[in-house]
PDB file of C-alpha atoms and ligand atoms in Angstrom:
ATOM      1  CA  MET A 289       7.182  73.663  23.048  1.00 95.00           C
ATOM      2  CA  ILE A 290      10.236  71.897  21.584  1.00 98.00           C
ATOM      3  CA  PHE A 291      11.024  68.426  22.958  1.00 98.00           C
ATOM      4  CA  ASP A 292      14.319  66.613  22.383  1.00 98.00           C
ATOM      5  CA  LEU A 293      14.351  63.254  24.155  1.00 98.00           C
ATOM      6  CA  HIS A 294      17.567  61.630  22.896  1.00 98.00           C
ATOM      7  CA  CYS A 295      21.120  63.011  23.061  1.00 98.00           C
ATOM      8  CA  HIS A 296      24.608  62.246  24.378  1.00 98.00           C
ATOM      9  CA  SER A 297      27.333  63.893  26.444  1.00 98.00           C
ATOM     10  CA  THR A 298      30.964  63.069  27.307  1.00 98.00           C
ATOM     11  CA  VAL A 299      29.569  60.663  29.909  1.00 98.00           C
ATOM     12  CA  SER A 300      29.151  58.306  26.916  1.00 98.00           C
ATOM     13  CA  ASP A 301      30.260  59.044  23.353  1.00 98.00           C
ATOM     14  CA  GLY A 302      29.126  62.659  22.991  1.00 98.00           C
ATOM     15  CA  LEU A 303      31.575  65.530  22.536  1.00 97.00           C
ATOM     16  CA  LEU A 304      30.079  68.108  24.952  1.00 98.00           C
ATOM     17  CA  SER A 305      29.775  67.912  28.735  1.00 98.00           C
ATOM     18  CA  PRO A 306      26.281  67.404  30.203  1.00 98.00           C
ATOM     19  CA  ALA A 307      26.049  71.114  31.127  1.00 98.00           C
ATOM     20  CA  GLU A 308      27.192  72.166  27.642  1.00 98.00           C
ATOM     21  CA  VAL A 309      24.558  69.914  26.054  1.00 98.00           C
ATOM     22  CA  VAL A 310      21.849  71.506  28.197  1.00 99.00           C
ATOM     23  CA  ARG A 311      23.001  75.062  27.457  1.00 98.00           C
ATOM     24  CA  ARG A 312      23.132  74.351  23.718  1.00 98.00           C
ATOM     25  CA  ALA A 313      19.644  72.807  23.845  1.00 98.00           C
ATOM     26  CA  ALA A 314      18.283  75.838  25.707  1.00 98.00           C
ATOM     27  CA  ALA A 315      19.936  78.195  23.195  1.00 98.00           C
ATOM     28  CA  ASN A 316      18.253  76.208  20.400  1.00 98.00           C
ATOM     29  CA  GLY A 317      14.840  76.726  22.030  1.00 98.00           C
ATOM     30  CA  VAL A 318      14.368  73.278  23.558  1.00 98.00           C
ATOM     31  CA  GLY A 319      11.923  73.411  26.481  1.00 98.00           C
ATOM     32  CA  VAL A 320      12.108  69.759  27.574  1.00 98.00           C
ATOM     33  CA  LEU A 321      15.325  67.776  27.174  1.00 98.00           C
ATOM     34  CA  ALA A 322      16.269  64.190  28.042  1.00 98.00           C
ATOM     35  CA  LEU A 323      19.980  63.405  28.283  1.00 99.00           C
ATOM     36  CA  THR A 324      20.244  59.749  27.205  1.00 99.00           C
ATOM     37  CA  ASP A 325      23.848  58.647  27.496  1.00 98.00           C
ATOM     38  CA  HIS A 326      24.649  55.060  26.522  1.00 98.00           C
ATOM     39  CA  ASP A 327      24.421  52.730  29.541  1.00 98.00           C
ATOM     40  CA  ASP A 328      25.270  55.474  32.046  1.00 98.00           C
ATOM     41  CA  ILE A 329      23.202  57.947  34.056  1.00 98.00           C
ATOM     42  CA  GLY A 330      26.191  59.690  35.647  1.00 98.00           C
ATOM     43  CA  GLY A 331      25.561  62.940  33.729  1.00 98.00           C
ATOM     44  CA  LEU A 332      22.023  63.533  34.947  1.00 98.00           C
ATOM     45  CA  SER A 333      22.788  65.526  38.089  1.00 98.00           C
ATOM     46  CA  GLU A 334      25.065  67.982  36.242  1.00 98.00           C
ATOM     47  CA  ALA A 335      22.481  68.238  33.452  1.00 98.00           C
ATOM     48  CA  ARG A 336      19.658  68.838  35.922  1.00 98.00           C
ATOM     49  CA  ALA A 337      21.548  71.671  37.640  1.00 98.00           C
ATOM     50  CA  ALA A 338      22.296  73.289  34.265  1.00 98.00           C
ATOM     51  CA  ALA A 339      18.661  72.905  33.200  1.00 98.00           C
ATOM     52  CA  ASP A 340      17.522  74.675  36.388  1.00 98.00           C
ATOM     53  CA  ASP A 341      19.929  77.537  35.582  1.00 98.00           C
ATOM     54  CA  CYS A 342      18.648  77.811  31.998  1.00 97.00           C
ATOM     55  CA  GLY A 343      14.979  77.480  32.950  1.00 98.00           C
ATOM     56  CA  ILE A 344      14.325  74.359  30.882  1.00 98.00           C
ATOM     57  CA  ARG A 345      13.031  70.981  32.031  1.00 98.00           C
ATOM     58  CA  LEU A 346      15.320  67.962  32.197  1.00 98.00           C
ATOM     59  CA  VAL A 347      13.809  64.474  31.977  1.00 98.00           C
ATOM     60  CA  SER A 348      15.993  61.626  33.250  1.00 98.00           C
ATOM     61  CA  GLY A 349      17.155  59.417  30.404  1.00 98.00           C
ATOM     62  CA  VAL A 350      19.434  56.594  29.331  1.00 99.00           C
ATOM     63  CA  GLU A 351      20.029  54.639  26.100  1.00 98.00           C
ATOM     64  CA  ILE A 352      20.421  50.988  27.056  1.00 98.00           C
ATOM     65  CA  SER A 353      22.357  48.600  24.776  1.00 98.00           C
ATOM     66  CA  ILE A 354      20.486  45.322  24.514  1.00 98.00           C
ATOM     67  CA  GLU A 355      20.729  42.211  22.390  1.00 97.00           C
ATOM     68  CA  TRP A 356      17.567  40.581  21.083  1.00 97.00           C
ATOM     69  CA  ASN A 357      17.843  37.315  19.126  1.00 96.00           C
ATOM     70  CA  GLY A 358      21.448  38.171  18.268  1.00 94.00           C
ATOM     71  CA  THR A 359      20.656  41.712  17.094  1.00 95.00           C
ATOM     72  CA  PRO A 360      22.036  44.726  18.987  1.00 96.00           C
ATOM     73  CA  ILE A 361      19.166  47.131  19.734  1.00 98.00           C
ATOM     74  CA  HIS A 362      18.977  50.383  21.691  1.00 98.00           C
ATOM     75  CA  LEU A 363      16.175  51.154  24.143  1.00 98.00           C
ATOM     76  CA  VAL A 364      15.730  54.636  25.571  1.00 99.00           C
ATOM     77  CA  GLY A 365      14.424  54.873  29.125  1.00 98.00           C
ATOM     78  CA  LEU A 366      12.766  58.171  30.095  1.00 98.00           C
ATOM     79  CA  GLY A 367      11.415  59.725  33.270  1.00 98.00           C
ATOM     80  CA  PHE A 368      12.685  57.090  35.727  1.00 98.00           C
ATOM     81  CA  ASP A 369      13.999  57.473  39.261  1.00 98.00           C
ATOM     82  CA  ASP A 370      17.741  57.622  38.676  1.00 96.00           C
ATOM     83  CA  SER A 371      18.555  56.310  42.141  1.00 97.00           C
ATOM     84  CA  ALA A 372      16.736  52.970  41.547  1.00 98.00           C
ATOM     85  CA  LYS A 373      19.132  50.183  42.513  1.00 98.00           C
ATOM     86  CA  ALA A 374      18.266  47.628  39.823  1.00 98.00           C
ATOM     87  CA  MET A 375      18.846  50.251  37.102  1.00 98.00           C
ATOM     88  CA  VAL A 376      22.085  51.536  38.642  1.00 98.00           C
ATOM     89  CA  ASP A 377      23.483  48.011  39.136  1.00 98.00           C
ATOM     90  CA  GLY A 378      22.288  46.740  35.764  1.00 97.00           C
ATOM     91  CA  LEU A 379      23.984  49.601  33.901  1.00 98.00           C
ATOM     92  CA  GLU A 380      27.186  48.988  35.864  1.00 97.00           C
ATOM     93  CA  GLY A 381      27.146  45.408  34.554  1.00 96.00           C
ATOM     94  CA  ILE A 382      26.866  46.575  30.919  1.00 96.00           C
ATOM     95  CA  ARG A 383      29.750  49.001  31.411  1.00 97.00           C
ATOM     96  CA  LEU A 384      32.043  46.267  32.740  1.00 95.00           C
ATOM     97  CA  GLY A 385      31.235  44.245  29.613  1.00 95.00           C
ATOM     98  CA  ARG A 386      32.175  47.230  27.401  1.00 96.00           C
ATOM     99  CA  ILE A 387      35.776  47.288  28.614  1.00 96.00           C
ATOM    100  CA  GLU A 388      36.233  43.588  27.963  1.00 96.00           C
ATOM    101  CA  ARG A 389      34.639  43.986  24.512  1.00 97.00           C
ATOM    102  CA  ALA A 390      36.950  46.904  23.690  1.00 98.00           C
ATOM    103  CA  ARG A 391      39.968  44.704  24.486  1.00 98.00           C
ATOM    104  CA  ARG A 392      38.663  42.030  22.109  1.00 98.00           C
ATOM    105  CA  MET A 393      38.053  44.647  19.378  1.00 98.00           C
ATOM    106  CA  SER A 394      41.586  45.900  19.848  1.00 98.00           C
ATOM    107  CA  ALA A 395      43.006  42.360  19.589  1.00 98.00           C
ATOM    108  CA  GLU A 396      41.113  41.845  16.306  1.00 98.00           C
ATOM    109  CA  LEU A 397      42.420  45.129  14.904  1.00 98.00           C
ATOM    110  CA  GLU A 398      45.941  44.186  15.959  1.00 98.00           C
ATOM    111  CA  ARG A 399      45.629  40.987  13.924  1.00 98.00           C
ATOM    112  CA  ILE A 400      45.156  43.063  10.782  1.00 98.00           C
ATOM    113  CA  GLY A 401      48.080  45.350  11.552  1.00 97.00           C
ATOM    114  CA  ILE A 402      46.484  48.098  13.651  1.00 98.00           C
ATOM    115  CA  PRO A 403      48.144  47.941  17.078  1.00 98.00           C
ATOM    116  CA  GLY A 404      47.321  49.952  20.190  1.00 98.00           C
ATOM    117  CA  ALA A 405      43.674  50.698  19.369  1.00 98.00           C
ATOM    118  CA  PHE A 406      42.461  50.064  22.933  1.00 98.00           C
ATOM    119  CA  GLU A 407      44.842  52.650  24.413  1.00 98.00           C
ATOM    120  CA  GLY A 408      44.178  55.031  21.514  1.00 98.00           C
ATOM    121  CA  ALA A 409      40.392  54.794  21.867  1.00 98.00           C
ATOM    122  CA  MET A 410      40.665  55.254  25.627  1.00 98.00           C
ATOM    123  CA  ARG A 411      42.309  58.651  25.090  1.00 98.00           C
ATOM    124  CA  PHE A 412      39.071  59.758  23.390  1.00 98.00           C
ATOM    125  CA  ALA A 413      36.783  58.373  26.072  1.00 97.00           C
ATOM    126  CA  GLY A 414      35.656  61.118  28.470  1.00 93.00           C
ATOM    127  CA  ASN A 415      34.413  58.286  30.687  1.00 95.00           C
ATOM    128  CA  PRO A 416      36.721  55.238  30.406  1.00 95.00           C
ATOM    129  CA  LYS A 417      33.952  52.884  31.536  1.00 95.00           C
ATOM    130  CA  LEU A 418      31.882  53.866  28.542  1.00 97.00           C
ATOM    131  CA  ILE A 419      34.453  53.000  25.901  1.00 98.00           C
ATOM    132  CA  SER A 420      32.544  52.740  22.625  1.00 98.00           C
ATOM    133  CA  ARG A 421      33.062  52.057  18.949  1.00 98.00           C
ATOM    134  CA  ALA A 422      32.729  55.832  18.472  1.00 98.00           C
ATOM    135  CA  HIS A 423      35.963  56.316  20.444  1.00 98.00           C
ATOM    136  CA  PHE A 424      37.754  53.696  18.325  1.00 98.00           C
ATOM    137  CA  ALA A 425      36.525  55.514  15.224  1.00 98.00           C
ATOM    138  CA  ARG A 426      37.798  58.914  16.413  1.00 98.00           C
ATOM    139  CA  HIS A 427      41.194  57.407  17.268  1.00 98.00           C
ATOM    140  CA  MET A 428      41.458  55.717  13.851  1.00 98.00           C
ATOM    141  CA  VAL A 429      40.607  58.978  12.070  1.00 98.00           C
ATOM    142  CA  GLU A 430      43.295  60.745  14.100  1.00 98.00           C
ATOM    143  CA  GLN A 431      45.749  58.017  13.026  1.00 98.00           C
ATOM    144  CA  GLY A 432      44.861  58.658   9.390  1.00 98.00           C
ATOM    145  CA  ILE A 433      43.527  55.116   8.920  1.00 98.00           C
ATOM    146  CA  CYS A 434      40.329  56.630   7.482  1.00 98.00           C
ATOM    147  CA  GLY A 435      39.391  60.207   6.636  1.00 97.00           C
ATOM    148  CA  GLU A 436      36.064  60.194   8.485  1.00 96.00           C
ATOM    149  CA  VAL A 437      34.338  58.484  11.378  1.00 96.00           C
ATOM    150  CA  TYR A 438      31.600  56.940   9.237  1.00 96.00           C
ATOM    151  CA  LYS A 439      34.281  55.384   6.988  1.00 98.00           C
ATOM    152  CA  VAL A 440      35.888  53.687   9.995  1.00 98.00           C
ATOM    153  CA  PHE A 441      32.524  52.114  10.824  1.00 98.00           C
ATOM    154  CA  GLU A 442      31.975  51.036   7.228  1.00 98.00           C
ATOM    155  CA  ASN A 443      35.428  49.457   6.864  1.00 98.00           C
ATOM    156  CA  TYR A 444      36.243  48.176  10.348  1.00 98.00           C
ATOM    157  CA  LEU A 445      33.552  48.374  13.010  1.00 98.00           C
ATOM    158  CA  VAL A 446      30.341  46.809  11.721  1.00 97.00           C
ATOM    159  CA  PRO A 447      29.364  43.110  11.535  1.00 94.00           C
ATOM    160  CA  GLY A 448      31.490  41.274   9.000  1.00 95.00           C
ATOM    161  CA  LYS A 449      34.392  43.728   9.332  1.00 98.00           C
ATOM    162  CA  PRO A 450      37.631  42.892  11.151  1.00 97.00           C
ATOM    163  CA  GLY A 451      37.235  45.148  14.201  1.00 98.00           C
ATOM    164  CA  TYR A 452      33.676  44.030  15.045  1.00 98.00           C
ATOM    165  CA  VAL A 453      33.173  41.434  17.756  1.00 97.00           C
ATOM    166  CA  ASP A 454      29.943  39.856  18.968  1.00 94.00           C
ATOM    167  CA  HIS A 455      28.954  40.893  22.448  1.00 93.00           C
ATOM    168  CA  ARG A 456      26.341  40.013  25.074  1.00 91.00           C
ATOM    169  CA  TRP A 457      24.505  43.162  26.083  1.00 96.00           C
ATOM    170  CA  ALA A 458      21.486  43.321  28.417  1.00 97.00           C
ATOM    171  CA  THR A 459      18.384  41.348  27.453  1.00 98.00           C
ATOM    172  CA  LEU A 460      15.020  42.865  26.515  1.00 98.00           C
ATOM    173  CA  THR A 461      13.456  41.422  29.668  1.00 98.00           C
ATOM    174  CA  GLU A 462      16.020  42.773  32.091  1.00 97.00           C
ATOM    175  CA  SER A 463      16.256  46.229  30.529  1.00 98.00           C
ATOM    176  CA  MET A 464      12.460  46.563  30.620  1.00 98.00           C
ATOM    177  CA  ALA A 465      12.480  45.533  34.285  1.00 98.00           C
ATOM    178  CA  TRP A 466      15.083  48.215  35.083  1.00 98.00           C
ATOM    179  CA  ILE A 467      13.137  50.966  33.284  1.00 98.00           C
ATOM    180  CA  HIS A 468       9.672  50.046  34.561  1.00 98.00           C
ATOM    181  CA  GLY A 469      10.964  49.148  38.043  1.00 98.00           C
ATOM    182  CA  ALA A 470      12.271  52.717  38.276  1.00 98.00           C
ATOM    183  CA  GLY A 471       8.930  54.183  37.134  1.00 98.00           C
ATOM    184  CA  GLY A 472      10.117  55.068  33.627  1.00 98.00           C
ATOM    185  CA  VAL A 473       8.889  54.722  30.070  1.00 98.00           C
ATOM    186  CA  ALA A 474      10.618  52.379  27.547  1.00 98.00           C
ATOM    187  CA  VAL A 475      11.168  53.641  23.993  1.00 99.00           C
ATOM    188  CA  ILE A 476      12.625  51.925  20.912  1.00 99.00           C
ATOM    189  CA  ALA A 477      15.500  54.136  19.716  1.00 98.00           C
ATOM    190  CA  HIS A 478      16.038  54.953  16.002  1.00 98.00           C
ATOM    191  CA  PRO A 479      14.017  51.987  14.624  1.00 98.00           C
ATOM    192  CA  ALA A 480      15.275  52.503  11.067  1.00 98.00           C
ATOM    193  CA  ARG A 481      18.900  51.852  11.993  1.00 96.00           C
ATOM    194  CA  TYR A 482      18.828  48.141  12.811  1.00 97.00           C
ATOM    195  CA  ARG A 483      20.411  45.863  10.253  1.00 93.00           C
ATOM    196  CA  VAL A 484      17.535  43.399  10.067  1.00 96.00           C
ATOM    197  CA  SER A 485      14.863  42.401   7.539  1.00 97.00           C
ATOM    198  CA  PRO A 486      11.396  44.008   7.774  1.00 97.00           C
ATOM    199  CA  GLN A 487      10.099  40.644   9.109  1.00 98.00           C
ATOM    200  CA  VAL A 488      12.626  40.512  11.926  1.00 98.00           C
ATOM    201  CA  LEU A 489      11.963  44.152  12.798  1.00 98.00           C
ATOM    202  CA  ARG A 490       8.241  43.369  12.986  1.00 98.00           C
ATOM    203  CA  SER A 491       8.835  40.464  15.263  1.00 98.00           C
ATOM    204  CA  PHE A 492      10.965  42.667  17.529  1.00 98.00           C
ATOM    205  CA  LEU A 493       8.151  45.263  17.628  1.00 98.00           C
ATOM    206  CA  GLY A 494       5.787  42.505  18.778  1.00 98.00           C
ATOM    207  CA  ALA A 495       8.235  41.221  21.391  1.00 98.00           C
ATOM    208  CA  PHE A 496       8.765  44.760  22.695  1.00 98.00           C
ATOM    209  CA  ARG A 497       5.014  45.330  22.957  1.00 98.00           C
ATOM    210  CA  ASP A 498       4.514  41.956  24.682  1.00 98.00           C
ATOM    211  CA  ALA A 499       7.273  42.856  27.153  1.00 98.00           C
ATOM    212  CA  GLY A 500       5.293  45.991  28.083  1.00 98.00           C
ATOM    213  CA  GLY A 501       7.159  48.433  25.810  1.00 98.00           C
ATOM    214  CA  ASP A 502       5.618  51.900  25.735  1.00 98.00           C
ATOM    215  CA  ALA A 503       6.895  53.992  22.860  1.00 99.00           C
ATOM    216  CA  ILE A 504       8.905  54.310  19.652  1.00 99.00           C
ATOM    217  CA  GLU A 505      10.983  57.137  18.193  1.00 98.00           C
ATOM    218  CA  VAL A 506       8.950  58.320  15.226  1.00 98.00           C
ATOM    219  CA  VAL A 507      10.888  61.534  14.702  1.00 98.00           C
ATOM    220  CA  CYS A 508      14.622  61.139  15.100  1.00 97.00           C
ATOM    221  CA  GLY A 509      17.729  62.758  13.676  1.00 97.00           C
ATOM    222  CA  SER A 510      18.463  59.908  11.281  1.00 95.00           C
ATOM    223  CA  HIS A 511      14.924  59.408   9.898  1.00 97.00           C
ATOM    224  CA  THR A 512      13.926  60.449   6.395  1.00 97.00           C
ATOM    225  CA  PRO A 513      10.393  61.874   5.934  1.00 97.00           C
ATOM    226  CA  GLU A 514       9.364  58.453   4.565  1.00 98.00           C
ATOM    227  CA  GLN A 515      10.676  56.756   7.713  1.00 98.00           C
ATOM    228  CA  VAL A 516       8.789  59.236   9.919  1.00 98.00           C
ATOM    229  CA  ALA A 517       5.600  58.264   8.066  1.00 98.00           C
ATOM    230  CA  GLN A 518       6.455  54.544   8.280  1.00 98.00           C
ATOM    231  CA  PHE A 519       7.067  54.581  12.045  1.00 98.00           C
ATOM    232  CA  ALA A 520       4.024  56.787  12.626  1.00 98.00           C
ATOM    233  CA  ARG A 521       1.998  53.916  11.131  1.00 98.00           C
ATOM    234  CA  THR A 522       3.906  51.466  13.336  1.00 98.00           C
ATOM    235  CA  ALA A 523       3.074  53.522  16.448  1.00 98.00           C
ATOM    236  CA  ILE A 524      -0.625  53.429  15.593  1.00 98.00           C
ATOM    237  CA  GLU A 525      -0.667  49.740  14.669  1.00 98.00           C
ATOM    238  CA  PHE A 526       1.164  48.607  17.808  1.00 98.00           C
ATOM    239  CA  GLY A 527      -0.389  51.159  20.169  1.00 98.00           C
ATOM    240  CA  PHE A 528       2.928  52.848  21.006  1.00 98.00           C
ATOM    241  CA  LEU A 529       3.392  56.404  22.202  1.00 98.00           C
ATOM    242  CA  ALA A 530       5.539  58.505  19.847  1.00 98.00           C
ATOM    243  CA  SER A 531       8.894  59.995  20.817  1.00 98.00           C
ATOM    244  CA  CYS A 532      11.150  62.530  19.198  1.00 98.00           C
ATOM    245  CA  GLY A 533      14.904  62.950  19.682  1.00 98.00           C
ATOM    246  CA  SER A 534      17.903  64.236  17.755  1.00 98.00           C
ATOM    247  CA  ASP A 535      20.465  61.620  18.900  1.00 98.00           C
ATOM    248  CA  PHE A 536      22.872  64.569  19.016  1.00 98.00           C
ATOM    249  CA  HIS A 537      26.501  63.588  19.783  1.00 98.00           C
ATOM    250  CA  GLY A 538      28.312  66.851  19.023  1.00 97.00           C
ATOM    251  CA  PRO A 539      28.298  69.758  16.590  1.00 96.00           C
ATOM    252  CA  GLU A 540      30.349  67.927  13.947  1.00 88.00           C
ATOM    253  CA  GLU A 541      29.164  64.368  14.464  1.00 89.00           C
ATOM    254  CA  SER A 542      25.398  64.479  14.321  1.00 90.00           C
ATOM    255  CA  TYR A 543      22.533  64.142  11.901  1.00 92.00           C
ATOM    256  CA  VAL A 544      20.850  67.247  13.340  1.00 97.00           C
ATOM    257  CA  ASP A 545      21.467  69.755  16.107  1.00 98.00           C
ATOM    258  CA  LEU A 546      19.633  69.658  19.450  1.00 98.00           C
ATOM    259  CA  GLY A 547      15.956  70.522  19.005  1.00 98.00           C
ATOM    260  CA  LYS A 548      16.202  70.892  15.211  1.00 98.00           C
ATOM    261  CA  LEU A 549      13.636  68.242  14.422  1.00 97.00           C
ATOM    262  CA  PRO A 550      10.380  68.141  12.489  1.00 97.00           C
ATOM    263  CA  ARG A 551       7.178  68.044  14.555  1.00 96.00           C
ATOM    264  CA  LEU A 552       5.565  64.734  15.450  1.00 97.00           C
ATOM    265  CA  PRO A 553       2.694  63.833  13.106  1.00 97.00           C
ATOM    266  CA  GLU A 554      -0.614  65.135  14.528  1.00 95.00           C
ATOM    267  CA  ASN A 555      -2.433  61.817  14.846  1.00 95.00           C
ATOM    268  CA  LEU A 556      -0.010  60.280  17.385  1.00 98.00           C
ATOM    269  CA  THR A 557       0.041  60.346  21.176  1.00 98.00           C
ATOM    270  CA  PRO A 558       3.322  61.976  22.252  1.00 98.00           C
ATOM    271  CA  VAL A 559       5.401  60.122  24.815  1.00 98.00           C
ATOM    272  CA  TRP A 560       5.547  63.243  26.994  1.00 98.00           C
ATOM    273  CA  GLU A 561       1.912  62.679  27.925  1.00 96.00           C
ATOM    274  CA  ALA A 562       3.270  59.764  29.984  1.00 96.00           C
ATOM    275  CA  LEU A 563       6.031  61.896  31.539  1.00 94.00           C
ATOM    276  CA  VAL A 564       3.967  64.056  33.874  1.00 74.00           C
TER     277      VAL A 564
HETATM  278  P1  LIG B   3      28.803  51.003  20.668  1.00 68.09           P
HETATM  279  O1  LIG B   3      27.750  51.407  21.672  1.00 68.09           O
HETATM  280  O2  LIG B   3      30.172  50.913  21.270  1.00 68.09           O
HETATM  281  O3  LIG B   3      28.425  49.785  19.878  1.00 68.09           O
HETATM  282  O4  LIG B   3      28.932  52.199  19.631  1.00 68.09           O
HETATM  283  C1  LIG B   3      27.806  52.630  18.931  1.00 68.09           C
HETATM  284  C2  LIG B   3      27.898  54.124  18.688  1.00 68.09           C
HETATM  285  O5  LIG B   3      28.722  54.367  17.574  1.00 68.09           O
HETATM  286  C3  LIG B   3      26.549  54.704  18.334  1.00 68.09           C
HETATM  287  O6  LIG B   3      25.867  55.106  19.489  1.00 68.09           O
HETATM  288  C4  LIG B   3      26.918  55.888  17.491  1.00 68.09           C
HETATM  289  O7  LIG B   3      27.270  56.974  18.314  1.00 68.09           O
HETATM  290  C5  LIG B   3      28.177  55.420  16.789  1.00 68.09           C
HETATM  291  N1  LIG B   3      27.916  54.864  15.445  1.00 68.09           N
HETATM  292  C6  LIG B   3      27.336  53.684  15.156  1.00 68.09           C
HETATM  293  N2  LIG B   3      27.310  53.478  13.821  1.00 68.09           N
HETATM  294  C7  LIG B   3      27.885  54.570  13.265  1.00 68.09           C
HETATM  295  C8  LIG B   3      28.174  54.976  11.921  1.00 68.09           C
HETATM  296  N3  LIG B   3      27.859  54.209  10.873  1.00 68.09           N
HETATM  297  N4  LIG B   3      28.779  56.164  11.730  1.00 68.09           N
HETATM  298  C9  LIG B   3      29.108  56.936  12.785  1.00 68.09           C
HETATM  299  N5  LIG B   3      28.864  56.626  14.069  1.00 68.09           N
HETATM  300  C10 LIG B   3      28.264  55.449  14.299  1.00 68.09           C
HETATM  301 MN1  LIG B   4      26.489  56.956  20.362  1.00 68.09          MN
HETATM  302 MN1  LIG B   5      21.663  54.340  19.512  1.00 68.09          MN
HETATM  303 MN1  LIG B   6      21.883  57.593  20.833  1.00 68.09          MN
END
């Protein structure tokens, strides 16, 4: 059975609709899929209907943007009740913050001679409430400011660059309360991607465990084989379940396609054992 428990649709910064994501996953042989849009669960009902049509299982999912000790971190929630009020209201709060942040990013870009980025990015946002740096990047590529999306991030949209602004996301405590309050499982997304020292990462792993965190992505689209081995050791040391997800955003903007992932190492407990 192929599991893919991390991917995006046009409800956040993906390029395919929820139904298209599900159909592509099914065509790639995925048997259990979680759609995990950033800070929004509005795609789950469409995805669930498409999954029923294709005969695959859809697990409810979301990728929550949090800030821990000044570091932006992503937590994936899986298998929760998507009508739970605290989760629905909490995500709405993050989305409101995104629009205000996008206006500040645009003002910073304007100061260095790039006007109109807010409006430009909005044209790329399938869901205006989920305006993201990815939409700014696509707009700036279209404008010829950089040749490729990753270059826009490198030159403009990461800490220390002119289009990056600090932002208050959800906290670890509140995001865990939303996920667990809705009966779900909390997973650290792509642990290799945070721009922190090994010591700070370790202290986050401890804080996540102490907050009741359940799992970590051991296999993910952006991990090298060495990183898979590293986070397999982390899972064992901290007693985390192991998850596996592509982080697919679209055919041309992803590390790997839906379901095209290596298997989880044998000695780990897969997160799907907690998703009965
Ligand atoms: P945001 O949630 O608005 O901070 O935007 C983060 C999103 O931008 C991530 O979920 C990725 O989809 C995308 N992203 C982040 N860093 C990069 C990068 N270096 N290259 C391409 N896309 C990136
Ligand atoms: Mn994204
Ligand atoms: Mn992420
Ligand atoms: Mn993601």
